[in-house]
Amino acid sequence: MAESSEVKVLGAWPSPFVMRARIALNIKQVNYAFLEENLGEKSELLLKSNPVHKKVPVLIHGDKPICESLIIVQYIDDVWSSAPSILPSDPYDRAIARFWAAYLDEKWYPSMKGIATAQGEEAKKAVVDQVVEGFVMLEEAFVKCSKGKPFFGGDQIGYLDIAFGCFLGWIRVTEKFNGIKLIDQAKTPQLLKWADRFCQHPAVNGVMPETEKLAEFAKILMAKMRAANPPN
Amino acid sequence: MAESSEVKVLGAWPSPFVMRARIALNIKQVNYAFLEENLGEKSELLLKSNPVHKKVPVLIHGDKPICESLIIVQYIDDVWSSAPSILPSDPYDRAIARFWAAYLDEKWYPSMKGIATAQGEEAKKAVVDQVVEGFVMLEEAFVKCSKGKPFFGGDQIGYLDIAFGCFLGWIRVTEKFNGIKLIDQAKTPQLLKWADRFCQHPAVNGVMPETEKLAEFAKILMAKMRAANPPN
């Protein structure tokens, strides 16, 4: 284990964004304390550490809080620089990894969340199509980035693997609830194999929630949302 | 001038995001060709270079397209690494600069754009308050990041200077159209001085549009928007 000088992660187990910080620390073999937040009643430490967004994850390194999952991953890569690199070493490869990570958070994830809230079959189909269209582009990106190796990052899990892979639990829950396949053998065969490899990786498999457990959590969450916003 | 091996920027002069790429290249003293896009009829080169978002800026380095303004700035810093650094060298400072740059794009800029479209005085005041609240936080960030020096980046323009400074033209146009001050002596005195220093910097002053010219452009743009979406 690398020197940690007191590392904490403020998080919540079902959050894909929190998972990014934890996987990055696992890759670097950094010991850390995981402080589970109750998002219904956020801790003083969370509010003080991330006063702008008041969101998890926050990485606290010594007494310094770092917020925003992809910024945390880059920070971890910068600080524990002697361990395996997370960002690609080539500037262009690095730009491509950053591009797709930003695409996932800014374009793809809002569509993905829209599957649960789309009203009617037609609207749902339109959102599912957008999500799958994103995966088809990511399949192409995988072929280019991985260069025949098992991960976007090559032989090891890298920045884009972490950025994308953290959504796999929620992708599987969405597939289960809707009786559909979002990543499949026909359209995205490389991603299908990559997803299994990613979930089995030792830096990931203790952190990725089981689909059943996440599905139970999702049911409770959706019931709360329906109670707060009953359909017209 | 540093070696450029054919560098092009696909852009549009009024775009704050395009300005980021140009300022970063100027800091590194890289020669580049600026290809002005007609955003009403995007070029084949733009559509081919940024098929996902179809947006400017795109940096083309040799035959490689790089998209998304903050990713472009980081790419420029990585490739022309011997010239002055744009990202801070300390990992924590780098995380803080990235945090505020992301805040500007994801939270602050949507509020800023909302000033032009807010319906009624009350709604406008609420949006203006959000924008100014962001500046008050950025004033605090300036004090911490600059450590008594002229820029967020210290003695030289850095990542957060570029990310924030590129909006100054539009901030001034918004102040002019609405008869208000968004950055002022009372609430944000450090930012007021920083803004002048930034605009006068040799890497910036040939790229930052004059307020009058940008205001003329904004009037035409707003007239087009009103014609497309007449008020109820």
Short mmCIF file of C-alpha atoms in Angstrom, two decimals, chain A:
data_model
loop_
_atom_site.label_atom_id
_atom_site.label_comp_id
_atom_site.label_asym_id
_atom_site.label_seq_id
_atom_site.Cartn_x
_atom_site.Cartn_y
_atom_site.Cartn_z
CA MET A 1 0.00 0.00 0.00
CA ALA A 2 1.27 3.47 -0.90
CA GLU A 3 1.62 6.16 1.74
CA SER A 4 -1.78 7.71 2.36
CA SER A 5 -1.17 10.55 4.91
CA GLU A 6 -4.82 10.28 5.90
CA VAL A 7 -7.12 9.89 2.93
CA LYS A 8 -10.89 9.94 3.29
CA VAL A 9 -13.66 9.59 0.74
CA LEU A 10 -17.06 11.08 1.59
CA GLY A 11 -19.46 9.04 -0.46
CA ALA A 12 -22.53 6.90 -0.91
CA TRP A 13 -22.25 3.29 -2.08
CA PRO A 14 -24.78 3.49 -4.97
CA SER A 15 -23.19 6.59 -6.54
CA PRO A 16 -21.29 5.95 -9.80
CA PHE A 17 -19.33 9.15 -9.23
CA VAL A 18 -18.14 8.07 -5.79
CA MET A 19 -17.03 4.78 -7.32
CA ARG A 20 -14.61 6.68 -9.58
CA ALA A 21 -12.66 8.04 -6.63
CA ARG A 22 -12.57 4.62 -4.93
CA ILE A 23 -11.40 2.75 -8.04
CA ALA A 24 -8.65 5.33 -8.65
CA LEU A 25 -7.42 4.93 -5.06
CA ASN A 26 -7.55 1.14 -5.40
CA ILE A 27 -5.48 1.27 -8.60
CA LYS A 28 -2.88 3.31 -6.75
CA GLN A 29 -3.16 0.97 -3.74
CA VAL A 30 -3.82 3.88 -1.40
CA ASN A 31 -5.50 3.09 1.91
CA TYR A 32 -8.49 5.28 2.64
CA ALA A 33 -11.39 5.63 5.03
CA PHE A 34 -14.79 5.49 3.34
CA LEU A 35 -17.30 7.70 5.14
CA GLU A 36 -20.83 6.81 4.01
CA GLU A 37 -23.00 9.91 3.81
CA ASN A 38 -26.70 10.02 4.53
CA LEU A 39 -27.76 12.14 1.56
CA GLY A 40 -31.08 12.94 3.24
CA GLU A 41 -29.13 14.62 6.03
CA LYS A 42 -25.69 15.61 4.81
CA SER A 43 -22.86 15.75 7.34
CA GLU A 44 -21.24 18.96 8.50
CA LEU A 45 -17.99 17.63 7.06
CA LEU A 46 -19.56 17.28 3.58
CA LEU A 47 -21.17 20.73 3.68
CA LYS A 48 -17.90 22.29 4.84
CA SER A 49 -15.78 20.36 2.33
CA ASN A 50 -17.95 21.01 -0.74
CA PRO A 51 -19.84 24.23 0.03
CA VAL A 52 -20.46 25.02 -3.66
CA HIS A 53 -22.16 21.78 -4.78
CA LYS A 54 -22.77 20.01 -1.42
CA LYS A 55 -22.34 16.70 -3.25
CA VAL A 56 -20.40 13.47 -2.94
CA PRO A 57 -17.76 12.39 -3.70
CA VAL A 58 -15.29 14.50 -1.81
CA LEU A 59 -11.74 13.26 -1.38
CA ILE A 60 -10.07 14.63 1.73
CA HIS A 61 -6.30 14.34 1.59
CA GLY A 62 -4.77 15.47 4.88
CA ASP A 63 -6.93 18.54 5.48
CA LYS A 64 -7.52 19.37 1.78
CA PRO A 65 -10.89 18.65 0.20
CA ILE A 66 -11.04 17.86 -3.53
CA CYS A 67 -14.45 17.79 -5.23
CA GLU A 68 -15.91 16.55 -8.53
CA SER A 69 -15.25 12.93 -9.46
CA LEU A 70 -13.15 13.37 -12.60
CA ILE A 71 -11.07 16.09 -10.94
CA ILE A 72 -10.52 13.73 -8.01
CA VAL A 73 -9.32 10.96 -10.37
CA GLN A 74 -6.84 13.34 -12.00
CA TYR A 75 -5.67 14.54 -8.57
CA ILE A 76 -5.08 10.96 -7.43
CA ASP A 77 -3.10 10.27 -10.61
CA ASP A 78 -1.00 13.41 -10.05
CA VAL A 79 -0.28 12.82 -6.36
CA TRP A 80 0.45 9.07 -6.43
CA SER A 81 2.36 9.36 -9.65
CA SER A 82 4.77 6.45 -9.18
CA ALA A 83 2.05 3.80 -9.21
CA PRO A 84 0.31 2.75 -12.52
CA SER A 85 -0.76 5.80 -14.54
CA ILE A 86 -4.48 6.47 -14.91
CA LEU A 87 -4.33 9.15 -17.62
CA PRO A 88 -2.66 8.07 -20.89
CA SER A 89 0.90 9.36 -21.24
CA ASP A 90 0.44 10.69 -24.80
CA PRO A 91 -1.17 14.18 -24.90
CA TYR A 92 -3.52 13.28 -27.77
CA ASP A 93 -4.63 10.02 -26.12
CA ARG A 94 -5.17 12.03 -22.93
CA ALA A 95 -7.35 14.56 -24.80
CA ILE A 96 -9.42 11.74 -26.33
CA ALA A 97 -9.94 10.08 -22.94
CA ARG A 98 -11.00 13.44 -21.46
CA PHE A 99 -13.33 14.06 -24.42
CA TRP A 100 -15.29 10.83 -23.96
CA ALA A 101 -15.37 11.18 -20.18
CA ALA A 102 -16.92 14.65 -20.60
CA TYR A 103 -19.33 13.29 -23.23
CA LEU A 104 -20.48 10.61 -20.80
CA ASP A 105 -21.21 13.07 -18.00
CA GLU A 106 -22.65 15.92 -20.06
CA LYS A 107 -24.56 14.20 -22.88
CA TRP A 108 -24.89 10.49 -22.34
CA TYR A 109 -25.76 10.36 -18.61
CA PRO A 110 -28.69 12.82 -18.86
CA SER A 111 -30.17 10.53 -21.58
CA MET A 112 -29.53 7.47 -19.44
CA LYS A 113 -31.34 9.04 -16.47
CA GLY A 114 -34.17 9.96 -18.85
CA ILE A 115 -35.04 6.27 -19.43
CA ALA A 116 -36.51 6.06 -15.91
CA THR A 117 -38.59 9.21 -16.24
CA ALA A 118 -39.70 9.09 -19.92
CA GLN A 119 -43.50 9.16 -20.19
CA GLY A 120 -44.95 6.66 -22.68
CA GLU A 121 -43.43 4.00 -24.91
CA GLU A 122 -42.50 6.34 -27.75
CA ALA A 123 -40.63 8.78 -25.51
CA LYS A 124 -38.87 5.89 -23.78
CA LYS A 125 -37.81 4.37 -27.11
CA ALA A 126 -36.37 7.73 -28.22
CA VAL A 127 -34.27 8.01 -25.05
CA VAL A 128 -33.11 4.38 -25.24
CA ASP A 129 -32.05 5.00 -28.85
CA GLN A 130 -29.96 8.00 -27.74
CA VAL A 131 -28.29 5.92 -25.03
CA VAL A 132 -27.48 3.09 -27.46
CA GLU A 133 -26.24 5.58 -30.06
CA GLY A 134 -23.79 6.79 -27.42
CA PHE A 135 -22.63 3.22 -26.84
CA VAL A 136 -22.08 2.67 -30.55
CA MET A 137 -19.77 5.70 -30.57
CA LEU A 138 -18.04 4.42 -27.45
CA GLU A 139 -17.58 1.02 -29.12
CA GLU A 140 -15.68 2.79 -31.91
CA ALA A 141 -13.73 4.78 -29.33
CA PHE A 142 -12.86 1.52 -27.54
CA VAL A 143 -11.39 0.02 -30.72
CA LYS A 144 -9.25 3.14 -31.25
CA CYS A 145 -8.19 3.71 -27.63
CA SER A 146 -7.53 0.11 -26.57
CA LYS A 147 -5.48 -0.76 -29.69
CA GLY A 148 -6.33 -4.45 -29.29
CA LYS A 149 -5.73 -4.48 -25.53
CA PRO A 150 -8.32 -5.28 -22.83
CA PHE A 151 -9.12 -1.74 -21.61
CA PHE A 152 -9.64 1.77 -22.97
CA GLY A 153 -6.41 2.50 -21.10
CA GLY A 154 -4.57 -0.42 -22.78
CA ASP A 155 -3.27 -3.22 -20.56
CA GLN A 156 -4.58 -1.53 -17.43
CA ILE A 157 -7.72 0.29 -16.36
CA GLY A 158 -7.34 3.98 -17.22
CA TYR A 159 -9.22 7.27 -17.01
CA LEU A 160 -11.95 6.46 -19.53
CA ASP A 161 -12.41 2.94 -18.14
CA ILE A 162 -13.11 4.51 -14.74
CA ALA A 163 -15.30 7.31 -16.13
CA PHE A 164 -17.47 4.87 -18.12
CA GLY A 165 -17.22 1.70 -16.05
CA CYS A 166 -18.66 3.30 -12.93
CA PHE A 167 -22.04 3.47 -14.72
CA LEU A 168 -22.20 -0.28 -15.40
CA GLY A 169 -24.17 -1.09 -12.23
CA TRP A 170 -26.89 1.40 -13.16
CA ILE A 171 -26.82 0.28 -16.79
CA ARG A 172 -27.54 -3.30 -15.63
CA VAL A 173 -30.35 -2.12 -13.34
CA THR A 174 -31.89 -0.13 -16.21
CA GLU A 175 -31.67 -3.17 -18.50
CA LYS A 176 -33.34 -5.33 -15.85
CA PHE A 177 -36.19 -2.91 -15.08
CA ASN A 178 -36.99 -2.28 -18.74
CA GLY A 179 -36.40 -5.77 -20.14
CA ILE A 180 -33.91 -4.42 -22.69
CA LYS A 181 -30.24 -4.76 -23.54
CA LEU A 182 -28.32 -1.49 -23.79
CA ILE A 183 -24.91 -3.10 -24.36
CA ASP A 184 -25.24 -6.21 -26.52
CA GLN A 185 -23.49 -8.66 -28.81
CA ALA A 186 -25.03 -7.23 -31.98
CA LYS A 187 -24.19 -3.53 -31.74
CA THR A 188 -21.47 -3.27 -29.11
CA PRO A 189 -19.68 -6.64 -28.81
CA GLN A 190 -16.38 -5.12 -27.66
CA LEU A 191 -18.06 -3.12 -24.90
CA LEU A 192 -19.90 -6.25 -23.75
CA LYS A 193 -16.60 -8.06 -23.18
CA TRP A 194 -14.94 -4.95 -21.74
CA ALA A 195 -17.77 -4.52 -19.20
CA ASP A 196 -17.17 -8.01 -17.79
CA ARG A 197 -13.43 -7.51 -17.65
CA PHE A 198 -13.87 -4.17 -15.92
CA CYS A 199 -16.24 -5.49 -13.25
CA GLN A 200 -13.93 -8.43 -12.49
CA HIS A 201 -10.83 -6.25 -12.10
CA PRO A 202 -9.48 -6.34 -8.54
CA ALA A 203 -9.59 -2.52 -8.25
CA VAL A 204 -13.30 -2.62 -9.10
CA ASN A 205 -14.96 -5.78 -7.84
CA GLY A 206 -15.14 -4.79 -4.19
CA VAL A 207 -16.62 -1.43 -5.11
CA MET A 208 -19.13 -2.21 -7.88
CA PRO A 209 -22.49 -2.95 -6.21
CA GLU A 210 -24.31 -6.17 -7.04
CA THR A 211 -27.11 -5.59 -9.53
CA GLU A 212 -29.74 -7.04 -7.16
CA LYS A 213 -28.73 -4.77 -4.30
CA LEU A 214 -28.65 -1.71 -6.56
CA ALA A 215 -32.04 -2.66 -8.03
CA GLU A 216 -33.55 -2.77 -4.51
CA PHE A 217 -32.08 0.67 -3.80
CA ALA A 218 -33.44 1.97 -7.13
CA LYS A 219 -36.97 0.73 -6.29
CA ILE A 220 -36.94 2.61 -2.98
CA LEU A 221 -35.55 5.73 -4.72
CA MET A 222 -38.22 5.63 -7.44
CA ALA A 223 -40.99 5.14 -4.86
CA LYS A 224 -39.73 8.25 -3.02
CA MET A 225 -39.61 10.23 -6.28
CA ARG A 226 -43.16 9.17 -7.19
CA ALA A 227 -44.38 10.14 -3.72
CA ALA A 228 -42.74 13.57 -4.08
CA ASN A 229 -43.92 14.09 -7.69
CA PRO A 230 -47.09 12.05 -8.30
CA PRO A 231 -47.90 11.60 -12.01
CA ASN A 232 -50.68 13.85 -13.35
#
